[in-house]
Amino acid sequence: MSSLVDTMQKFSSAEEFLDFLEVDYDPPVVHVNRLHILKRFQQYLGRDRVAEGLPEAEERAAYKQRLEMAYADFVKSNAATEKVFKVFQEADGVQTVSISKLKDTLAERHA
C-alpha cells in the first residue's frame, strides 16, 4: 500500500479528501452531498482501480481525477437523481397510497 493511500485512509470527511487531492469545490455543494460524493468516489475507484506502483504524482493525479468526477456528478445533478445509496435506488419502486384509501382503512379499524 502506498503512503498516499495510507494517508487517505485516515480521512473522515469529504473536505479532507478534496483538500488533500487539491480538488476545487464549492462548500455548499459538499455540505449537502458529502456522503454521496465519497460513495461515488468509492464506486469510481471500484470500476477503475488506480494501478499499484505508480509514481506518487501519477497516483495522486489518478485519485484526483476520480474524485473530481464524483464531485462533478453532484454539481450538475442531485442525490435523488444519481441514486448512489440503496434508499434512492429503491425509491422508484415505492407505491403511493391515496388519502381515501387511508381513510377507508382507518374507518374499518374503528368499526
PDB file of N, CA and C in Angstrom:
ATOM      1  N   MET A   1       0.843  -1.172   0.000  1.00  0.00           N
ATOM      2  CA  MET A   1       0.000   0.000   0.000  1.00  0.00           C
ATOM      3  C   MET A   1       0.890   1.238   0.000  1.00  0.00           C
ATOM      4  N   SER A   2       0.502   2.223  -0.785  1.00  0.00           N
ATOM      5  CA  SER A   2       1.316   3.425  -0.913  1.00  0.00           C
ATOM      6  C   SER A   2       1.122   4.360   0.279  1.00  0.00           C
ATOM      7  N   SER A   3       2.057   5.268   0.438  1.00  0.00           N
ATOM      8  CA  SER A   3       1.934   6.248   1.519  1.00  0.00           C
ATOM      9  C   SER A   3       0.749   7.174   1.266  1.00  0.00           C
ATOM     10  N   LEU A   4       0.425   7.397   0.007  1.00  0.00           N
ATOM     11  CA  LEU A   4      -0.731   8.216  -0.347  1.00  0.00           C
ATOM     12  C   LEU A   4      -2.019   7.566   0.165  1.00  0.00           C
ATOM     13  N   VAL A   5      -2.161   6.278  -0.071  1.00  0.00           N
ATOM     14  CA  VAL A   5      -3.338   5.538   0.395  1.00  0.00           C
ATOM     15  C   VAL A   5      -3.348   5.494   1.918  1.00  0.00           C
ATOM     16  N   ASP A   6      -2.196   5.263   2.524  1.00  0.00           N
ATOM     17  CA  ASP A   6      -2.109   5.265   3.991  1.00  0.00           C
ATOM     18  C   ASP A   6      -2.625   6.584   4.563  1.00  0.00           C
ATOM     19  N   THR A   7      -2.227   7.676   3.949  1.00  0.00           N
ATOM     20  CA  THR A   7      -2.660   8.996   4.410  1.00  0.00           C
ATOM     21  C   THR A   7      -4.165   9.160   4.246  1.00  0.00           C
ATOM     22  N   MET A   8      -4.686   8.793   3.075  1.00  0.00           N
ATOM     23  CA  MET A   8      -6.117   8.981   2.808  1.00  0.00           C
ATOM     24  C   MET A   8      -6.997   8.102   3.691  1.00  0.00           C
ATOM     25  N   GLN A   9      -6.488   6.961   4.117  1.00  0.00           N
ATOM     26  CA  GLN A   9      -7.282   6.080   4.976  1.00  0.00           C
ATOM     27  C   GLN A   9      -7.584   6.713   6.331  1.00  0.00           C
ATOM     28  N   LYS A  10      -6.844   7.732   6.691  1.00  0.00           N
ATOM     29  CA  LYS A  10      -7.056   8.414   7.971  1.00  0.00           C
ATOM     30  C   LYS A  10      -8.119   9.511   7.876  1.00  0.00           C
ATOM     31  N   PHE A  11      -8.541   9.836   6.660  1.00  0.00           N
ATOM     32  CA  PHE A  11      -9.508  10.915   6.474  1.00  0.00           C
ATOM     33  C   PHE A  11     -10.902  10.477   6.891  1.00  0.00           C
ATOM     34  N   SER A  12     -11.659  11.436   7.400  1.00  0.00           N
ATOM     35  CA  SER A  12     -13.024  11.124   7.813  1.00  0.00           C
ATOM     36  C   SER A  12     -14.061  12.052   7.187  1.00  0.00           C
ATOM     37  N   SER A  13     -13.626  12.973   6.342  1.00  0.00           N
ATOM     38  CA  SER A  13     -14.597  13.879   5.717  1.00  0.00           C
ATOM     39  C   SER A  13     -14.277  14.068   4.239  1.00  0.00           C
ATOM     40  N   ALA A  14     -15.293  14.419   3.499  1.00  0.00           N
ATOM     41  CA  ALA A  14     -15.114  14.686   2.068  1.00  0.00           C
ATOM     42  C   ALA A  14     -14.145  15.847   1.867  1.00  0.00           C
ATOM     43  N   GLU A  15     -14.254  16.846   2.726  1.00  0.00           N
ATOM     44  CA  GLU A  15     -13.381  18.010   2.603  1.00  0.00           C
ATOM     45  C   GLU A  15     -11.910  17.637   2.731  1.00  0.00           C
ATOM     46  N   GLU A  16     -11.601  16.672   3.592  1.00  0.00           N
ATOM     47  CA  GLU A  16     -10.205  16.242   3.734  1.00  0.00           C
ATOM     48  C   GLU A  16      -9.685  15.646   2.430  1.00  0.00           C
ATOM     49  N   PHE A  17     -10.487  14.811   1.790  1.00  0.00           N
ATOM     50  CA  PHE A  17     -10.088  14.237   0.503  1.00  0.00           C
ATOM     51  C   PHE A  17      -9.938  15.330  -0.550  1.00  0.00           C
ATOM     52  N   LEU A  18     -10.926  16.213  -0.634  1.00  0.00           N
ATOM     53  CA  LEU A  18     -10.902  17.279  -1.634  1.00  0.00           C
ATOM     54  C   LEU A  18      -9.696  18.194  -1.442  1.00  0.00           C
ATOM     55  N   ASP A  19      -9.423  18.572  -0.211  1.00  0.00           N
ATOM     56  CA  ASP A  19      -8.275  19.439   0.070  1.00  0.00           C
ATOM     57  C   ASP A  19      -6.959  18.727  -0.221  1.00  0.00           C
ATOM     58  N   PHE A  20      -6.833  17.500   0.239  1.00  0.00           N
ATOM     59  CA  PHE A  20      -5.599  16.740   0.064  1.00  0.00           C
ATOM     60  C   PHE A  20      -5.276  16.518  -1.412  1.00  0.00           C
ATOM     61  N   LEU A  21      -6.304  16.217  -2.197  1.00  0.00           N
ATOM     62  CA  LEU A  21      -6.095  15.958  -3.626  1.00  0.00           C
ATOM     63  C   LEU A  21      -6.202  17.229  -4.466  1.00  0.00           C
ATOM     64  N   GLU A  22      -6.370  18.359  -3.784  1.00  0.00           N
ATOM     65  CA  GLU A  22      -6.403  19.678  -4.416  1.00  0.00           C
ATOM     66  C   GLU A  22      -7.493  19.789  -5.477  1.00  0.00           C
ATOM     67  N   VAL A  23      -8.683  19.354  -5.089  1.00  0.00           N
ATOM     68  CA  VAL A  23      -9.853  19.469  -5.956  1.00  0.00           C
ATOM     69  C   VAL A  23     -10.595  20.742  -5.558  1.00  0.00           C
ATOM     70  N   ASP A  24     -10.815  21.626  -6.520  1.00  0.00           N
ATOM     71  CA  ASP A  24     -11.590  22.832  -6.248  1.00  0.00           C
ATOM     72  C   ASP A  24     -13.040  22.439  -6.010  1.00  0.00           C
ATOM     73  N   TYR A  25     -13.651  23.035  -4.990  1.00  0.00           N
ATOM     74  CA  TYR A  25     -15.039  22.689  -4.700  1.00  0.00           C
ATOM     75  C   TYR A  25     -15.780  23.851  -4.068  1.00  0.00           C
ATOM     76  N   ASP A  26     -17.095  23.786  -4.189  1.00  0.00           N
ATOM     77  CA  ASP A  26     -17.995  24.761  -3.601  1.00  0.00           C
ATOM     78  C   ASP A  26     -18.504  24.169  -2.282  1.00  0.00           C
ATOM     79  N   PRO A  27     -18.153  24.757  -1.138  1.00  0.00           N
ATOM     80  CA  PRO A  27     -18.548  24.178   0.148  1.00  0.00           C
ATOM     81  C   PRO A  27     -20.037  23.848   0.292  1.00  0.00           C
ATOM     82  N   PRO A  28     -20.963  24.693  -0.186  1.00  0.00           N
ATOM     83  CA  PRO A  28     -22.380  24.308  -0.053  1.00  0.00           C
ATOM     84  C   PRO A  28     -22.734  23.014  -0.802  1.00  0.00           C
ATOM     85  N   VAL A  29     -22.110  22.770  -1.935  1.00  0.00           N
ATOM     86  CA  VAL A  29     -22.359  21.522  -2.674  1.00  0.00           C
ATOM     87  C   VAL A  29     -21.875  20.334  -1.850  1.00  0.00           C
ATOM     88  N   VAL A  30     -20.699  20.471  -1.269  1.00  0.00           N
ATOM     89  CA  VAL A  30     -20.139  19.383  -0.459  1.00  0.00           C
ATOM     90  C   VAL A  30     -20.960  19.197   0.817  1.00  0.00           C
ATOM     91  N   HIS A  31     -21.378  20.285   1.411  1.00  0.00           N
ATOM     92  CA  HIS A  31     -22.163  20.196   2.653  1.00  0.00           C
ATOM     93  C   HIS A  31     -23.413  19.336   2.463  1.00  0.00           C
ATOM     94  N   VAL A  32     -24.086  19.514   1.350  1.00  0.00           N
ATOM     95  CA  VAL A  32     -25.327  18.783   1.083  1.00  0.00           C
ATOM     96  C   VAL A  32     -25.062  17.359   0.600  1.00  0.00           C
ATOM     97  N   ASN A  33     -23.937  17.139  -0.085  1.00  0.00           N
ATOM     98  CA  ASN A  33     -23.707  15.863  -0.782  1.00  0.00           C
ATOM     99  C   ASN A  33     -22.470  15.097  -0.340  1.00  0.00           C
ATOM    100  N   ARG A  34     -21.905  15.426   0.805  1.00  0.00           N
ATOM    101  CA  ARG A  34     -20.603  14.844   1.181  1.00  0.00           C
ATOM    102  C   ARG A  34     -20.590  13.315   1.153  1.00  0.00           C
ATOM    103  N   LEU A  35     -21.579  12.673   1.729  1.00  0.00           N
ATOM    104  CA  LEU A  35     -21.585  11.204   1.742  1.00  0.00           C
ATOM    105  C   LEU A  35     -21.781  10.632   0.346  1.00  0.00           C
ATOM    106  N   HIS A  36     -22.597  11.305  -0.437  1.00  0.00           N
ATOM    107  CA  HIS A  36     -22.848  10.854  -1.803  1.00  0.00           C
ATOM    108  C   HIS A  36     -21.583  10.977  -2.653  1.00  0.00           C
ATOM    109  N   ILE A  37     -20.850  12.068  -2.463  1.00  0.00           N
ATOM    110  CA  ILE A  37     -19.600  12.271  -3.203  1.00  0.00           C
ATOM    111  C   ILE A  37     -18.597  11.185  -2.840  1.00  0.00           C
ATOM    112  N   LEU A  38     -18.450  10.906  -1.552  1.00  0.00           N
ATOM    113  CA  LEU A  38     -17.498   9.870  -1.134  1.00  0.00           C
ATOM    114  C   LEU A  38     -17.907   8.489  -1.632  1.00  0.00           C
ATOM    115  N   LYS A  39     -19.194   8.199  -1.599  1.00  0.00           N
ATOM    116  CA  LYS A  39     -19.672   6.903  -2.092  1.00  0.00           C
ATOM    117  C   LYS A  39     -19.419   6.783  -3.594  1.00  0.00           C
ATOM    118  N   ARG A  40     -19.689   7.845  -4.348  1.00  0.00           N
ATOM    119  CA  ARG A  40     -19.445   7.823  -5.794  1.00  0.00           C
ATOM    120  C   ARG A  40     -17.943   7.698  -6.074  1.00  0.00           C
ATOM    121  N   PHE A  41     -17.116   8.372  -5.283  1.00  0.00           N
ATOM    122  CA  PHE A  41     -15.657   8.254  -5.397  1.00  0.00           C
ATOM    123  C   PHE A  41     -15.260   6.792  -5.229  1.00  0.00           C
ATOM    124  N   GLN A  42     -15.816   6.150  -4.220  1.00  0.00           N
ATOM    125  CA  GLN A  42     -15.545   4.728  -3.986  1.00  0.00           C
ATOM    126  C   GLN A  42     -16.000   3.888  -5.183  1.00  0.00           C
ATOM    127  N   GLN A  43     -17.149   4.208  -5.750  1.00  0.00           N
ATOM    128  CA  GLN A  43     -17.645   3.466  -6.913  1.00  0.00           C
ATOM    129  C   GLN A  43     -16.712   3.630  -8.105  1.00  0.00           C
ATOM    130  N   TYR A  44     -16.245   4.852  -8.341  1.00  0.00           N
ATOM    131  CA  TYR A  44     -15.316   5.083  -9.448  1.00  0.00           C
ATOM    132  C   TYR A  44     -14.002   4.338  -9.229  1.00  0.00           C
ATOM    133  N   LEU A  45     -13.540   4.308  -7.997  1.00  0.00           N
ATOM    134  CA  LEU A  45     -12.310   3.561  -7.700  1.00  0.00           C
ATOM    135  C   LEU A  45     -12.522   2.066  -7.899  1.00  0.00           C
ATOM    136  N   GLY A  46     -13.705   1.575  -7.582  1.00  0.00           N
ATOM    137  CA  GLY A  46     -14.009   0.160  -7.773  1.00  0.00           C
ATOM    138  C   GLY A  46     -14.083  -0.231  -9.238  1.00  0.00           C
ATOM    139  N   ARG A  47     -14.599   0.667 -10.066  1.00  0.00           N
ATOM    140  CA  ARG A  47     -14.729   0.395 -11.502  1.00  0.00           C
ATOM    141  C   ARG A  47     -13.417   0.564 -12.245  1.00  0.00           C
ATOM    142  N   ASP A  48     -12.625   1.525 -11.785  1.00  0.00           N
ATOM    143  CA  ASP A  48     -11.386   1.872 -12.490  1.00  0.00           C
ATOM    144  C   ASP A  48     -10.280   2.037 -11.454  1.00  0.00           C
ATOM    145  N   ARG A  49      -9.742   0.917 -11.033  1.00  0.00           N
ATOM    146  CA  ARG A  49      -8.728   0.915  -9.970  1.00  0.00           C
ATOM    147  C   ARG A  49      -7.489   1.722 -10.369  1.00  0.00           C
ATOM    148  N   VAL A  50      -6.905   2.346  -9.364  1.00  0.00           N
ATOM    149  CA  VAL A  50      -5.633   3.041  -9.559  1.00  0.00           C
ATOM    150  C   VAL A  50      -4.541   1.983  -9.501  1.00  0.00           C
ATOM    151  N   ALA A  51      -3.721   1.944 -10.530  1.00  0.00           N
ATOM    152  CA  ALA A  51      -2.665   0.933 -10.614  1.00  0.00           C
ATOM    153  C   ALA A  51      -1.685   1.077  -9.456  1.00  0.00           C
ATOM    154  N   GLU A  52      -1.247  -0.059  -8.956  1.00  0.00           N
ATOM    155  CA  GLU A  52      -0.245  -0.046  -7.886  1.00  0.00           C
ATOM    156  C   GLU A  52       1.129   0.229  -8.486  1.00  0.00           C
ATOM    157  N   GLY A  53       1.982   0.815  -7.686  1.00  0.00           N
ATOM    158  CA  GLY A  53       3.359   1.035  -8.101  1.00  0.00           C
ATOM    159  C   GLY A  53       3.583   2.260  -8.965  1.00  0.00           C
ATOM    160  N   LEU A  54       2.562   3.090  -9.126  1.00  0.00           N
ATOM    161  CA  LEU A  54       2.737   4.321  -9.900  1.00  0.00           C
ATOM    162  C   LEU A  54       3.605   5.300  -9.116  1.00  0.00           C
ATOM    163  N   PRO A  55       4.327   6.160  -9.813  1.00  0.00           N
ATOM    164  CA  PRO A  55       4.999   7.249  -9.097  1.00  0.00           C
ATOM    165  C   PRO A  55       3.932   8.071  -8.361  1.00  0.00           C
ATOM    166  N   GLU A  56       4.291   8.651  -7.228  1.00  0.00           N
ATOM    167  CA  GLU A  56       3.298   9.323  -6.391  1.00  0.00           C
ATOM    168  C   GLU A  56       2.520  10.402  -7.132  1.00  0.00           C
ATOM    169  N   ALA A  57       3.173  11.164  -7.984  1.00  0.00           N
ATOM    170  CA  ALA A  57       2.472  12.229  -8.716  1.00  0.00           C
ATOM    171  C   ALA A  57       1.387  11.654  -9.628  1.00  0.00           C
ATOM    172  N   GLU A  58       1.679  10.543 -10.286  1.00  0.00           N
ATOM    173  CA  GLU A  58       0.691   9.902 -11.166  1.00  0.00           C
ATOM    174  C   GLU A  58      -0.440   9.278 -10.355  1.00  0.00           C
ATOM    175  N   GLU A  59      -0.080   8.679  -9.235  1.00  0.00           N
ATOM    176  CA  GLU A  59      -1.087   8.071  -8.368  1.00  0.00           C
ATOM    177  C   GLU A  59      -2.033   9.153  -7.832  1.00  0.00           C
ATOM    178  N   ARG A  60      -1.471  10.251  -7.375  1.00  0.00           N
ATOM    179  CA  ARG A  60      -2.275  11.365  -6.863  1.00  0.00           C
ATOM    180  C   ARG A  60      -3.195  11.902  -7.960  1.00  0.00           C
ATOM    181  N   ALA A  61      -2.668  12.043  -9.166  1.00  0.00           N
ATOM    182  CA  ALA A  61      -3.470  12.536 -10.291  1.00  0.00           C
ATOM    183  C   ALA A  61      -4.630  11.589 -10.597  1.00  0.00           C
ATOM    184  N   ALA A  62      -4.392  10.296 -10.496  1.00  0.00           N
ATOM    185  CA  ALA A  62      -5.444   9.307 -10.763  1.00  0.00           C
ATOM    186  C   ALA A  62      -6.553   9.400  -9.714  1.00  0.00           C
ATOM    187  N   TYR A  63      -6.180   9.504  -8.450  1.00  0.00           N
ATOM    188  CA  TYR A  63      -7.187   9.651  -7.394  1.00  0.00           C
ATOM    189  C   TYR A  63      -7.929  10.980  -7.545  1.00  0.00           C
ATOM    190  N   LYS A  64      -7.196  12.024  -7.857  1.00  0.00           N
ATOM    191  CA  LYS A  64      -7.812  13.340  -8.041  1.00  0.00           C
ATOM    192  C   LYS A  64      -8.839  13.302  -9.169  1.00  0.00           C
ATOM    193  N   GLN A  65      -8.497  12.665 -10.269  1.00  0.00           N
ATOM    194  CA  GLN A  65      -9.400  12.594 -11.418  1.00  0.00           C
ATOM    195  C   GLN A  65     -10.705  11.900 -11.038  1.00  0.00           C
ATOM    196  N   ARG A  66     -10.631  10.823 -10.285  1.00  0.00           N
ATOM    197  CA  ARG A  66     -11.834  10.093  -9.879  1.00  0.00           C
ATOM    198  C   ARG A  66     -12.674  10.900  -8.884  1.00  0.00           C
ATOM    199  N   LEU A  67     -12.000  11.617  -7.984  1.00  0.00           N
ATOM    200  CA  LEU A  67     -12.732  12.448  -7.030  1.00  0.00           C
ATOM    201  C   LEU A  67     -13.378  13.641  -7.737  1.00  0.00           C
ATOM    202  N   GLU A  68     -12.697  14.217  -8.702  1.00  0.00           N
ATOM    203  CA  GLU A  68     -13.286  15.308  -9.480  1.00  0.00           C
ATOM    204  C   GLU A  68     -14.542  14.837 -10.213  1.00  0.00           C
ATOM    205  N   MET A  69     -14.494  13.636 -10.766  1.00  0.00           N
ATOM    206  CA  MET A  69     -15.668  13.079 -11.444  1.00  0.00           C
ATOM    207  C   MET A  69     -16.823  12.907 -10.458  1.00  0.00           C
ATOM    208  N   ALA A  70     -16.515  12.366  -9.279  1.00  0.00           N
ATOM    209  CA  ALA A  70     -17.546  12.147  -8.262  1.00  0.00           C
ATOM    210  C   ALA A  70     -18.166  13.475  -7.830  1.00  0.00           C
ATOM    211  N   TYR A  71     -17.333  14.459  -7.581  1.00  0.00           N
ATOM    212  CA  TYR A  71     -17.825  15.777  -7.177  1.00  0.00           C
ATOM    213  C   TYR A  71     -18.680  16.391  -8.288  1.00  0.00           C
ATOM    214  N   ALA A  72     -18.209  16.308  -9.525  1.00  0.00           N
ATOM    215  CA  ALA A  72     -18.929  16.893 -10.664  1.00  0.00           C
ATOM    216  C   ALA A  72     -20.323  16.291 -10.827  1.00  0.00           C
ATOM    217  N   ASP A  73     -20.464  15.014 -10.511  1.00  0.00           N
ATOM    218  CA  ASP A  73     -21.782  14.376 -10.605  1.00  0.00           C
ATOM    219  C   ASP A  73     -22.821  15.110  -9.767  1.00  0.00           C
ATOM    220  N   PHE A  74     -22.397  15.642  -8.629  1.00  0.00           N
ATOM    221  CA  PHE A  74     -23.339  16.285  -7.718  1.00  0.00           C
ATOM    222  C   PHE A  74     -23.388  17.796  -7.885  1.00  0.00           C
ATOM    223  N   VAL A  75     -22.513  18.330  -8.712  1.00  0.00           N
ATOM    224  CA  VAL A  75     -22.615  19.740  -9.084  1.00  0.00           C
ATOM    225  C   VAL A  75     -23.711  19.875 -10.133  1.00  0.00           C
ATOM    226  N   LYS A  76     -23.730  18.936 -11.079  1.00  0.00           N
ATOM    227  CA  LYS A  76     -24.689  19.017 -12.188  1.00  0.00           C
ATOM    228  C   LYS A  76     -25.984  18.257 -11.910  1.00  0.00           C
ATOM    229  N   SER A  77     -26.044  17.503 -10.838  1.00  0.00           N
ATOM    230  CA  SER A  77     -27.206  16.679 -10.549  1.00  0.00           C
ATOM    231  C   SER A  77     -27.504  16.730  -9.053  1.00  0.00           C
ATOM    232  N   ASN A  78     -28.224  15.727  -8.555  1.00  0.00           N
ATOM    233  CA  ASN A  78     -28.520  15.679  -7.123  1.00  0.00           C
ATOM    234  C   ASN A  78     -28.566  14.233  -6.650  1.00  0.00           C
ATOM    235  N   ALA A  79     -28.651  14.062  -5.358  1.00  0.00           N
ATOM    236  CA  ALA A  79     -28.582  12.725  -4.764  1.00  0.00           C
ATOM    237  C   ALA A  79     -29.714  11.822  -5.234  1.00  0.00           C
ATOM    238  N   ALA A  80     -30.918  12.362  -5.336  1.00  0.00           N
ATOM    239  CA  ALA A  80     -32.059  11.538  -5.754  1.00  0.00           C
ATOM    240  C   ALA A  80     -31.905  11.061  -7.193  1.00  0.00           C
ATOM    241  N   THR A  81     -31.336  11.890  -8.046  1.00  0.00           N
ATOM    242  CA  THR A  81     -31.136  11.517  -9.450  1.00  0.00           C
ATOM    243  C   THR A  81     -29.986  10.536  -9.602  1.00  0.00           C
ATOM    244  N   GLU A  82     -28.909  10.763  -8.881  1.00  0.00           N
ATOM    245  CA  GLU A  82     -27.717   9.917  -9.008  1.00  0.00           C
ATOM    246  C   GLU A  82     -27.892   8.544  -8.372  1.00  0.00           C
ATOM    247  N   LYS A  83     -28.742   8.442  -7.374  1.00  0.00           N
ATOM    248  CA  LYS A  83     -29.079   7.165  -6.735  1.00  0.00           C
ATOM    249  C   LYS A  83     -27.851   6.365  -6.278  1.00  0.00           C
ATOM    250  N   VAL A  84     -26.989   7.013  -5.534  1.00  0.00           N
ATOM    251  CA  VAL A  84     -25.779   6.363  -5.035  1.00  0.00           C
ATOM    252  C   VAL A  84     -26.106   5.363  -3.933  1.00  0.00           C
ATOM    253  N   PHE A  85     -27.029   5.737  -3.057  1.00  0.00           N
ATOM    254  CA  PHE A  85     -27.360   4.874  -1.928  1.00  0.00           C
ATOM    255  C   PHE A  85     -28.624   4.067  -2.196  1.00  0.00           C
ATOM    256  N   LYS A  86     -28.722   2.943  -1.538  1.00  0.00           N
ATOM    257  CA  LYS A  86     -29.817   1.997  -1.741  1.00  0.00           C
ATOM    258  C   LYS A  86     -31.188   2.644  -1.558  1.00  0.00           C
ATOM    259  N   VAL A  87     -31.319   3.512  -0.592  1.00  0.00           N
ATOM    260  CA  VAL A  87     -32.612   4.144  -0.329  1.00  0.00           C
ATOM    261  C   VAL A  87     -33.110   4.907  -1.557  1.00  0.00           C
ATOM    262  N   PHE A  88     -32.209   5.526  -2.308  1.00  0.00           N
ATOM    263  CA  PHE A  88     -32.600   6.239  -3.518  1.00  0.00           C
ATOM    264  C   PHE A  88     -32.831   5.274  -4.676  1.00  0.00           C
ATOM    265  N   GLN A  89     -32.082   4.177  -4.701  1.00  0.00           N
ATOM    266  CA  GLN A  89     -32.256   3.187  -5.761  1.00  0.00           C
ATOM    267  C   GLN A  89     -33.624   2.534  -5.658  1.00  0.00           C
ATOM    268  N   GLU A  90     -34.091   2.310  -4.440  1.00  0.00           N
ATOM    269  CA  GLU A  90     -35.371   1.651  -4.226  1.00  0.00           C
ATOM    270  C   GLU A  90     -36.545   2.622  -4.282  1.00  0.00           C
ATOM    271  N   ALA A  91     -36.284   3.905  -4.251  1.00  0.00           N
ATOM    272  CA  ALA A  91     -37.359   4.897  -4.202  1.00  0.00           C
ATOM    273  C   ALA A  91     -38.254   4.851  -5.431  1.00  0.00           C
ATOM    274  N   ASP A  92     -37.715   4.451  -6.578  1.00  0.00           N
ATOM    275  CA  ASP A  92     -38.525   4.391  -7.790  1.00  0.00           C
ATOM    276  C   ASP A  92     -39.636   3.363  -7.675  1.00  0.00           C
ATOM    277  N   GLY A  93     -39.439   2.338  -6.869  1.00  0.00           N
ATOM    278  CA  GLY A  93     -40.429   1.283  -6.737  1.00  0.00           C
ATOM    279  C   GLY A  93     -41.456   1.532  -5.648  1.00  0.00           C
ATOM    280  N   VAL A  94     -41.390   2.670  -4.999  1.00  0.00           N
ATOM    281  CA  VAL A  94     -42.308   2.970  -3.903  1.00  0.00           C
ATOM    282  C   VAL A  94     -43.712   3.192  -4.456  1.00  0.00           C
ATOM    283  N   GLN A  95     -44.649   2.547  -3.845  1.00  0.00           N
ATOM    284  CA  GLN A  95     -46.039   2.725  -4.243  1.00  0.00           C
ATOM    285  C   GLN A  95     -46.674   3.772  -3.343  1.00  0.00           C
ATOM    286  N   THR A  96     -47.589   4.518  -3.907  1.00  0.00           N
ATOM    287  CA  THR A  96     -48.278   5.525  -3.114  1.00  0.00           C
ATOM    288  C   THR A  96     -49.622   4.981  -2.645  1.00  0.00           C
ATOM    289  N   VAL A  97     -50.086   5.543  -1.560  1.00  0.00           N
ATOM    290  CA  VAL A  97     -51.387   5.176  -1.009  1.00  0.00           C
ATOM    291  C   VAL A  97     -52.215   6.450  -0.958  1.00  0.00           C
ATOM    292  N   SER A  98     -53.394   6.396  -1.520  1.00  0.00           N
ATOM    293  CA  SER A  98     -54.246   7.586  -1.557  1.00  0.00           C
ATOM    294  C   SER A  98     -54.810   7.890  -0.170  1.00  0.00           C
ATOM    295  N   ILE A  99     -55.163   9.144   0.024  1.00  0.00           N
ATOM    296  CA  ILE A  99     -55.769   9.572   1.284  1.00  0.00           C
ATOM    297  C   ILE A  99     -57.087   8.837   1.511  1.00  0.00           C
ATOM    298  N   SER A 100     -57.863   8.662   0.449  1.00  0.00           N
ATOM    299  CA  SER A 100     -59.154   7.973   0.608  1.00  0.00           C
ATOM    300  C   SER A 100     -58.952   6.528   1.060  1.00  0.00           C
ATOM    301  N   LYS A 101     -57.914   5.881   0.561  1.00  0.00           N
ATOM    302  CA  LYS A 101     -57.618   4.509   0.978  1.00  0.00           C
ATOM    303  C   LYS A 101     -57.242   4.483   2.462  1.00  0.00           C
ATOM    304  N   LEU A 102     -56.456   5.457   2.903  1.00  0.00           N
ATOM    305  CA  LEU A 102     -56.101   5.543   4.320  1.00  0.00           C
ATOM    306  C   LEU A 102     -57.341   5.760   5.184  1.00  0.00           C
ATOM    307  N   LYS A 103     -58.222   6.644   4.735  1.00  0.00           N
ATOM    308  CA  LYS A 103     -59.458   6.902   5.483  1.00  0.00           C
ATOM    309  C   LYS A 103     -60.300   5.636   5.586  1.00  0.00           C
ATOM    310  N   ASP A 104     -60.413   4.905   4.471  1.00  0.00           N
ATOM    311  CA  ASP A 104     -61.184   3.655   4.471  1.00  0.00           C
ATOM    312  C   ASP A 104     -60.590   2.650   5.453  1.00  0.00           C
ATOM    313  N   THR A 105     -59.274   2.539   5.445  1.00  0.00           N
ATOM    314  CA  THR A 105     -58.591   1.594   6.327  1.00  0.00           C
ATOM    315  C   THR A 105     -58.804   1.973   7.787  1.00  0.00           C
ATOM    316  N   LEU A 106     -58.687   3.259   8.090  1.00  0.00           N
ATOM    317  CA  LEU A 106     -58.903   3.720   9.464  1.00  0.00           C
ATOM    318  C   LEU A 106     -60.347   3.499   9.895  1.00  0.00           C
ATOM    319  N   ALA A 107     -61.274   3.750   8.986  1.00  0.00           N
ATOM    320  CA  ALA A 107     -62.694   3.547   9.307  1.00  0.00           C
ATOM    321  C   ALA A 107     -62.967   2.083   9.619  1.00  0.00           C
ATOM    322  N   GLU A 108     -62.351   1.175   8.864  1.00  0.00           N
ATOM    323  CA  GLU A 108     -62.532  -0.262   9.093  1.00  0.00           C
ATOM    324  C   GLU A 108     -61.988  -0.666  10.460  1.00  0.00           C
ATOM    325  N   ARG A 109     -60.889  -0.078  10.870  1.00  0.00           N
ATOM    326  CA  ARG A 109     -60.280  -0.423  12.159  1.00  0.00           C
ATOM    327  C   ARG A 109     -61.131   0.036  13.333  1.00  0.00           C
ATOM    328  N   HIS A 110     -61.813   1.147  13.153  1.00  0.00           N
ATOM    329  CA  HIS A 110     -62.613   1.702  14.248  1.00  0.00           C
ATOM    330  C   HIS A 110     -64.063   1.222  14.219  1.00  0.00           C
ATOM    331  N   ALA A 111     -64.416   0.409  13.252  1.00  0.00           N
ATOM    332  CA  ALA A 111     -65.807  -0.073  13.134  1.00  0.00           C
ATOM    333  C   ALA A 111     -66.067  -1.224  14.078  1.00  0.00           C
TER     334      ALA A 111
END
